[in-house]
Structure formats: C-alpha cells, structure tokens
Amino acid sequence: MVRNTAREIAVHLAYELSFTDKTAAELVEERLTKEYFETLCDEDEIYREVPGGKQSEYIRSVVEGVAQHAPELDEFIARYARGWSFERIPLVASAIMRVAMYEVLYRDDIPNSVAINEAVELAKKYETPETVRFINGILGSFVRSEITSE
C-alpha cells in the first residue's frame, strides 16, 4: 500500500470521527482489520489491500493526532475560511483539511507542499470544484501565515 492510499483511509476515519462516539484508538482498531477491509473491497478499491505495519502506524498516528488536536485544527480552518461559516463546510472537506493541517504541524516526515497537494487531490475525488478551491485556499493561507519554513 502506498502512502496516498493510507492517507485516504486516514481521511475516511477522520471523517467518521465526526459522527461516532468511539475514540480514535477504538475506531482505528476496528477499521484496520482484514475483516473490515473485506466488507468494503468491492465498494472502494482503496480497501482491497490491508495496510502493512508502516502504513497502519501512519494511519493510526494521523487519526489519533487529528482527534487529539481537533479543536486547534478546527480553529485554524475557521480562521482561514473567509466567507464560509464553519458549519457550512462539508464534513469530508473538514476531514481532508484536518489531516493536511495535522501533517503540516506534527509530521516532520511530510513536506508541507505534499500535505497540501495530497489534500487537494483527495478533495477532487470527493468534493465540488468550488470546495476544492476553498480547501486549497485555506491550506495555502494556513501554511503561509502559520508556518515559517518548510
């Protein structure tokens, strides 16, 4: 499994955190199983291969990090969402931005430009062109204003 597939699974789980009572650790534990992937593999090709150790660790780290830092990440999203109220932002878009911002802030192994580019590519798969531009704008403004160097 490649990193961008693992990132997409992390976004799915970050999205699911928006409407579950489970902790991030519980959710990841349930979802990163062969049995769970078998139930979804016909619906979405990203579930055809169960993540190995390195990718499972990445997914776990990101999903748990997003959950732990959700208020901070949401504050950044709201700050840079000019013309949009936070409630108007689709949950998938919020999950994509949370993952990207978490990577920028807390994952030194991922360049900022990669985090933003991957977020935009994921947004193209799940969101409207208007929302893709919105996500790109927020993430670009966030990095320019909050991060001093890559």
mmCIF file of C-alpha atoms in Angstrom:
data_model
loop_
_atom_site.group_PDB
_atom_site.id
_atom_site.type_symbol
_atom_site.label_atom_id
_atom_site.label_comp_id
_atom_site.label_asym_id
_atom_site.label_seq_id
_atom_site.Cartn_x
_atom_site.Cartn_y
_atom_site.Cartn_z
ATOM 1 C CA MET A 1 0.000 0.000 0.000
ATOM 2 C CA VAL A 2 1.287 3.434 -0.916
ATOM 3 C CA ARG A 3 1.198 6.475 1.348
ATOM 4 C CA ASN A 4 -1.516 8.315 -0.571
ATOM 5 C CA THR A 5 -3.863 5.320 -0.164
ATOM 6 C CA ALA A 6 -3.081 5.227 3.553
ATOM 7 C CA ARG A 7 -3.744 8.983 3.691
ATOM 8 C CA GLU A 8 -7.133 8.494 2.030
ATOM 9 C CA ILE A 9 -8.040 5.818 4.579
ATOM 10 C CA ALA A 10 -6.929 8.207 7.341
ATOM 11 C CA VAL A 11 -9.253 10.867 5.879
ATOM 12 C CA HIS A 12 -12.131 8.352 5.850
ATOM 13 C CA LEU A 13 -11.514 7.603 9.510
ATOM 14 C CA ALA A 14 -11.078 11.289 10.401
ATOM 15 C CA TYR A 15 -14.433 11.891 8.697
ATOM 16 C CA GLU A 16 -16.006 9.052 10.665
ATOM 17 C CA LEU A 17 -14.753 10.636 13.903
ATOM 18 C CA SER A 18 -17.215 13.473 13.196
ATOM 19 C CA PHE A 19 -20.212 11.275 13.970
ATOM 20 C CA THR A 20 -19.108 8.389 16.180
ATOM 21 C CA ASP A 21 -18.908 8.002 19.931
ATOM 22 C CA LYS A 22 -15.816 5.817 19.582
ATOM 23 C CA THR A 23 -12.398 7.120 20.443
ATOM 24 C CA ALA A 24 -9.904 7.447 17.620
ATOM 25 C CA ALA A 25 -7.975 4.466 19.002
ATOM 26 C CA GLU A 26 -11.110 2.310 19.117
ATOM 27 C CA LEU A 27 -12.116 3.340 15.610
ATOM 28 C CA VAL A 28 -8.692 2.608 14.142
ATOM 29 C CA GLU A 29 -8.530 -0.726 15.962
ATOM 30 C CA GLU A 30 -11.894 -1.757 14.467
ATOM 31 C CA ARG A 31 -11.256 -0.449 10.971
ATOM 32 C CA LEU A 32 -7.708 -1.637 10.285
ATOM 33 C CA THR A 33 -8.659 -5.307 10.157
ATOM 34 C CA LYS A 34 -8.744 -7.801 7.329
ATOM 35 C CA GLU A 35 -12.435 -8.461 8.043
ATOM 36 C CA TYR A 36 -13.386 -4.792 7.770
ATOM 37 C CA PHE A 37 -11.433 -4.349 4.541
ATOM 38 C CA GLU A 38 -13.119 -7.430 3.076
ATOM 39 C CA THR A 39 -16.543 -5.847 3.653
ATOM 40 C CA LEU A 40 -15.564 -2.728 1.677
ATOM 41 C CA CYS A 41 -13.190 -4.010 -1.015
ATOM 42 C CA ASP A 42 -15.943 -4.324 -3.644
ATOM 43 C CA GLU A 43 -17.198 -0.786 -2.969
ATOM 44 C CA ASP A 44 -13.882 1.077 -2.940
ATOM 45 C CA GLU A 45 -10.568 -0.091 -4.358
ATOM 46 C CA ILE A 46 -8.568 1.543 -1.551
ATOM 47 C CA TYR A 47 -9.858 -1.254 0.692
ATOM 48 C CA ARG A 48 -8.508 -4.063 -1.493
ATOM 49 C CA GLU A 49 -5.253 -4.249 0.470
ATOM 50 C CA VAL A 50 -4.987 -4.182 4.255
ATOM 51 C CA PRO A 51 -2.285 -1.729 5.335
ATOM 52 C CA GLY A 52 1.014 -3.207 6.459
ATOM 53 C CA GLY A 53 2.825 -2.225 9.626
ATOM 54 C CA LYS A 54 4.314 1.061 8.414
ATOM 55 C CA GLN A 55 1.096 2.285 6.768
ATOM 56 C CA SER A 56 -1.061 1.118 9.698
ATOM 57 C CA GLU A 57 1.174 3.101 12.038
ATOM 58 C CA TYR A 58 0.872 6.178 9.806
ATOM 59 C CA ILE A 59 -2.950 5.869 9.717
ATOM 60 C CA ARG A 60 -3.132 5.342 13.477
ATOM 61 C CA SER A 61 -0.827 8.288 14.145
ATOM 62 C CA VAL A 62 -2.739 10.652 11.886
ATOM 63 C CA VAL A 63 -6.243 9.674 13.009
ATOM 64 C CA GLU A 64 -5.344 9.795 16.688
ATOM 65 C CA GLY A 65 -3.450 13.058 16.146
ATOM 66 C CA VAL A 66 -6.382 14.636 14.325
ATOM 67 C CA ALA A 67 -8.688 13.604 17.173
ATOM 68 C CA GLN A 68 -6.298 14.922 19.818
ATOM 69 C CA HIS A 69 -5.778 18.257 18.047
ATOM 70 C CA ALA A 70 -9.289 18.697 16.580
ATOM 71 C CA PRO A 71 -10.112 21.964 18.422
ATOM 72 C CA GLU A 72 -6.810 23.523 17.307
ATOM 73 C CA LEU A 73 -7.229 22.302 13.713
ATOM 74 C CA ASP A 74 -10.841 23.490 13.566
ATOM 75 C CA GLU A 75 -9.774 26.896 14.880
ATOM 76 C CA PHE A 76 -7.283 27.193 12.012
ATOM 77 C CA ILE A 77 -9.942 26.120 9.495
ATOM 78 C CA ALA A 78 -12.419 28.669 10.861
ATOM 79 C CA ARG A 79 -9.747 31.413 10.883
ATOM 80 C CA TYR A 80 -8.893 30.954 7.206
ATOM 81 C CA ALA A 81 -12.395 30.097 5.926
ATOM 82 C CA ARG A 82 -13.145 33.565 4.672
ATOM 83 C CA GLY A 83 -16.738 33.868 3.570
ATOM 84 C CA TRP A 84 -17.733 30.457 4.923
ATOM 85 C CA SER A 85 -19.092 29.654 8.374
ATOM 86 C CA PHE A 86 -17.551 26.539 9.888
ATOM 87 C CA GLU A 87 -20.989 24.862 9.906
ATOM 88 C CA ARG A 88 -21.241 25.300 6.127
ATOM 89 C CA ILE A 89 -18.032 23.352 5.452
ATOM 90 C CA PRO A 90 -18.787 19.789 4.356
ATOM 91 C CA LEU A 91 -17.617 17.134 6.826
ATOM 92 C CA VAL A 92 -15.440 15.455 4.193
ATOM 93 C CA ALA A 93 -13.748 18.778 3.425
ATOM 94 C CA SER A 94 -13.141 19.337 7.141
ATOM 95 C CA ALA A 95 -11.625 15.859 7.473
ATOM 96 C CA ILE A 96 -9.331 16.462 4.492
ATOM 97 C CA MET A 97 -8.151 19.795 5.907
ATOM 98 C CA ARG A 98 -7.689 18.395 9.410
ATOM 99 C CA VAL A 99 -5.460 15.626 8.073
ATOM 100 C CA ALA A 100 -3.412 18.039 5.950
ATOM 101 C CA MET A 101 -3.012 20.556 8.779
ATOM 102 C CA TYR A 102 -2.065 17.806 11.196
ATOM 103 C CA GLU A 103 0.604 16.617 8.751
ATOM 104 C CA VAL A 104 1.950 20.155 8.333
ATOM 105 C CA LEU A 105 2.067 20.823 12.067
ATOM 106 C CA TYR A 106 3.075 17.467 13.502
ATOM 107 C CA ARG A 107 4.591 15.229 10.821
ATOM 108 C CA ASP A 108 8.143 16.322 10.025
ATOM 109 C CA ASP A 109 8.450 13.462 7.526
ATOM 110 C CA ILE A 110 5.861 15.050 5.213
ATOM 111 C CA PRO A 111 6.740 18.264 3.352
ATOM 112 C CA ASN A 112 4.078 20.973 3.568
ATOM 113 C CA SER A 113 3.686 21.039 -0.207
ATOM 114 C CA VAL A 114 2.989 17.291 -0.252
ATOM 115 C CA ALA A 115 0.373 17.580 2.505
ATOM 116 C CA ILE A 116 -1.425 20.345 0.595
ATOM 117 C CA ASN A 117 -1.159 18.671 -2.811
ATOM 118 C CA GLU A 118 -2.462 15.353 -1.464
ATOM 119 C CA ALA A 119 -5.345 17.146 0.266
ATOM 120 C CA VAL A 120 -6.308 18.901 -2.973
ATOM 121 C CA GLU A 121 -6.143 15.628 -4.925
ATOM 122 C CA LEU A 122 -8.366 13.912 -2.366
ATOM 123 C CA ALA A 123 -10.772 16.827 -2.444
ATOM 124 C CA LYS A 124 -11.061 16.479 -6.224
ATOM 125 C CA LYS A 125 -12.267 12.914 -5.682
ATOM 126 C CA TYR A 126 -14.905 13.776 -3.065
ATOM 127 C CA GLU A 127 -15.880 17.437 -3.397
ATOM 128 C CA THR A 128 -17.135 20.018 -5.873
ATOM 129 C CA PRO A 129 -14.651 22.227 -7.760
ATOM 130 C CA GLU A 130 -15.714 25.180 -5.586
ATOM 131 C CA THR A 131 -14.897 23.234 -2.420
ATOM 132 C CA VAL A 132 -11.575 22.051 -3.884
ATOM 133 C CA ARG A 133 -10.569 25.691 -4.483
ATOM 134 C CA PHE A 134 -11.752 26.558 -0.988
ATOM 135 C CA ILE A 135 -9.622 23.783 0.568
ATOM 136 C CA ASN A 136 -6.589 24.790 -1.484
ATOM 137 C CA GLY A 137 -7.017 28.427 -0.445
ATOM 138 C CA ILE A 138 -7.397 27.642 3.238
ATOM 139 C CA LEU A 139 -4.397 25.316 3.313
ATOM 140 C CA GLY A 140 -2.235 27.744 1.344
ATOM 141 C CA SER A 141 -3.140 30.655 3.621
ATOM 142 C CA PHE A 142 -2.619 28.492 6.690
ATOM 143 C CA VAL A 143 0.905 27.457 5.654
ATOM 144 C CA ARG A 144 1.901 30.967 4.541
ATOM 145 C CA SER A 145 0.643 32.556 7.759
ATOM 146 C CA GLU A 146 1.329 29.932 10.417
ATOM 147 C CA ILE A 147 4.394 28.022 9.246
ATOM 148 C CA THR A 148 7.654 29.904 8.929
ATOM 149 C CA SER A 149 9.584 27.362 6.844
ATOM 150 C CA GLU A 150 9.077 24.011 5.189
#
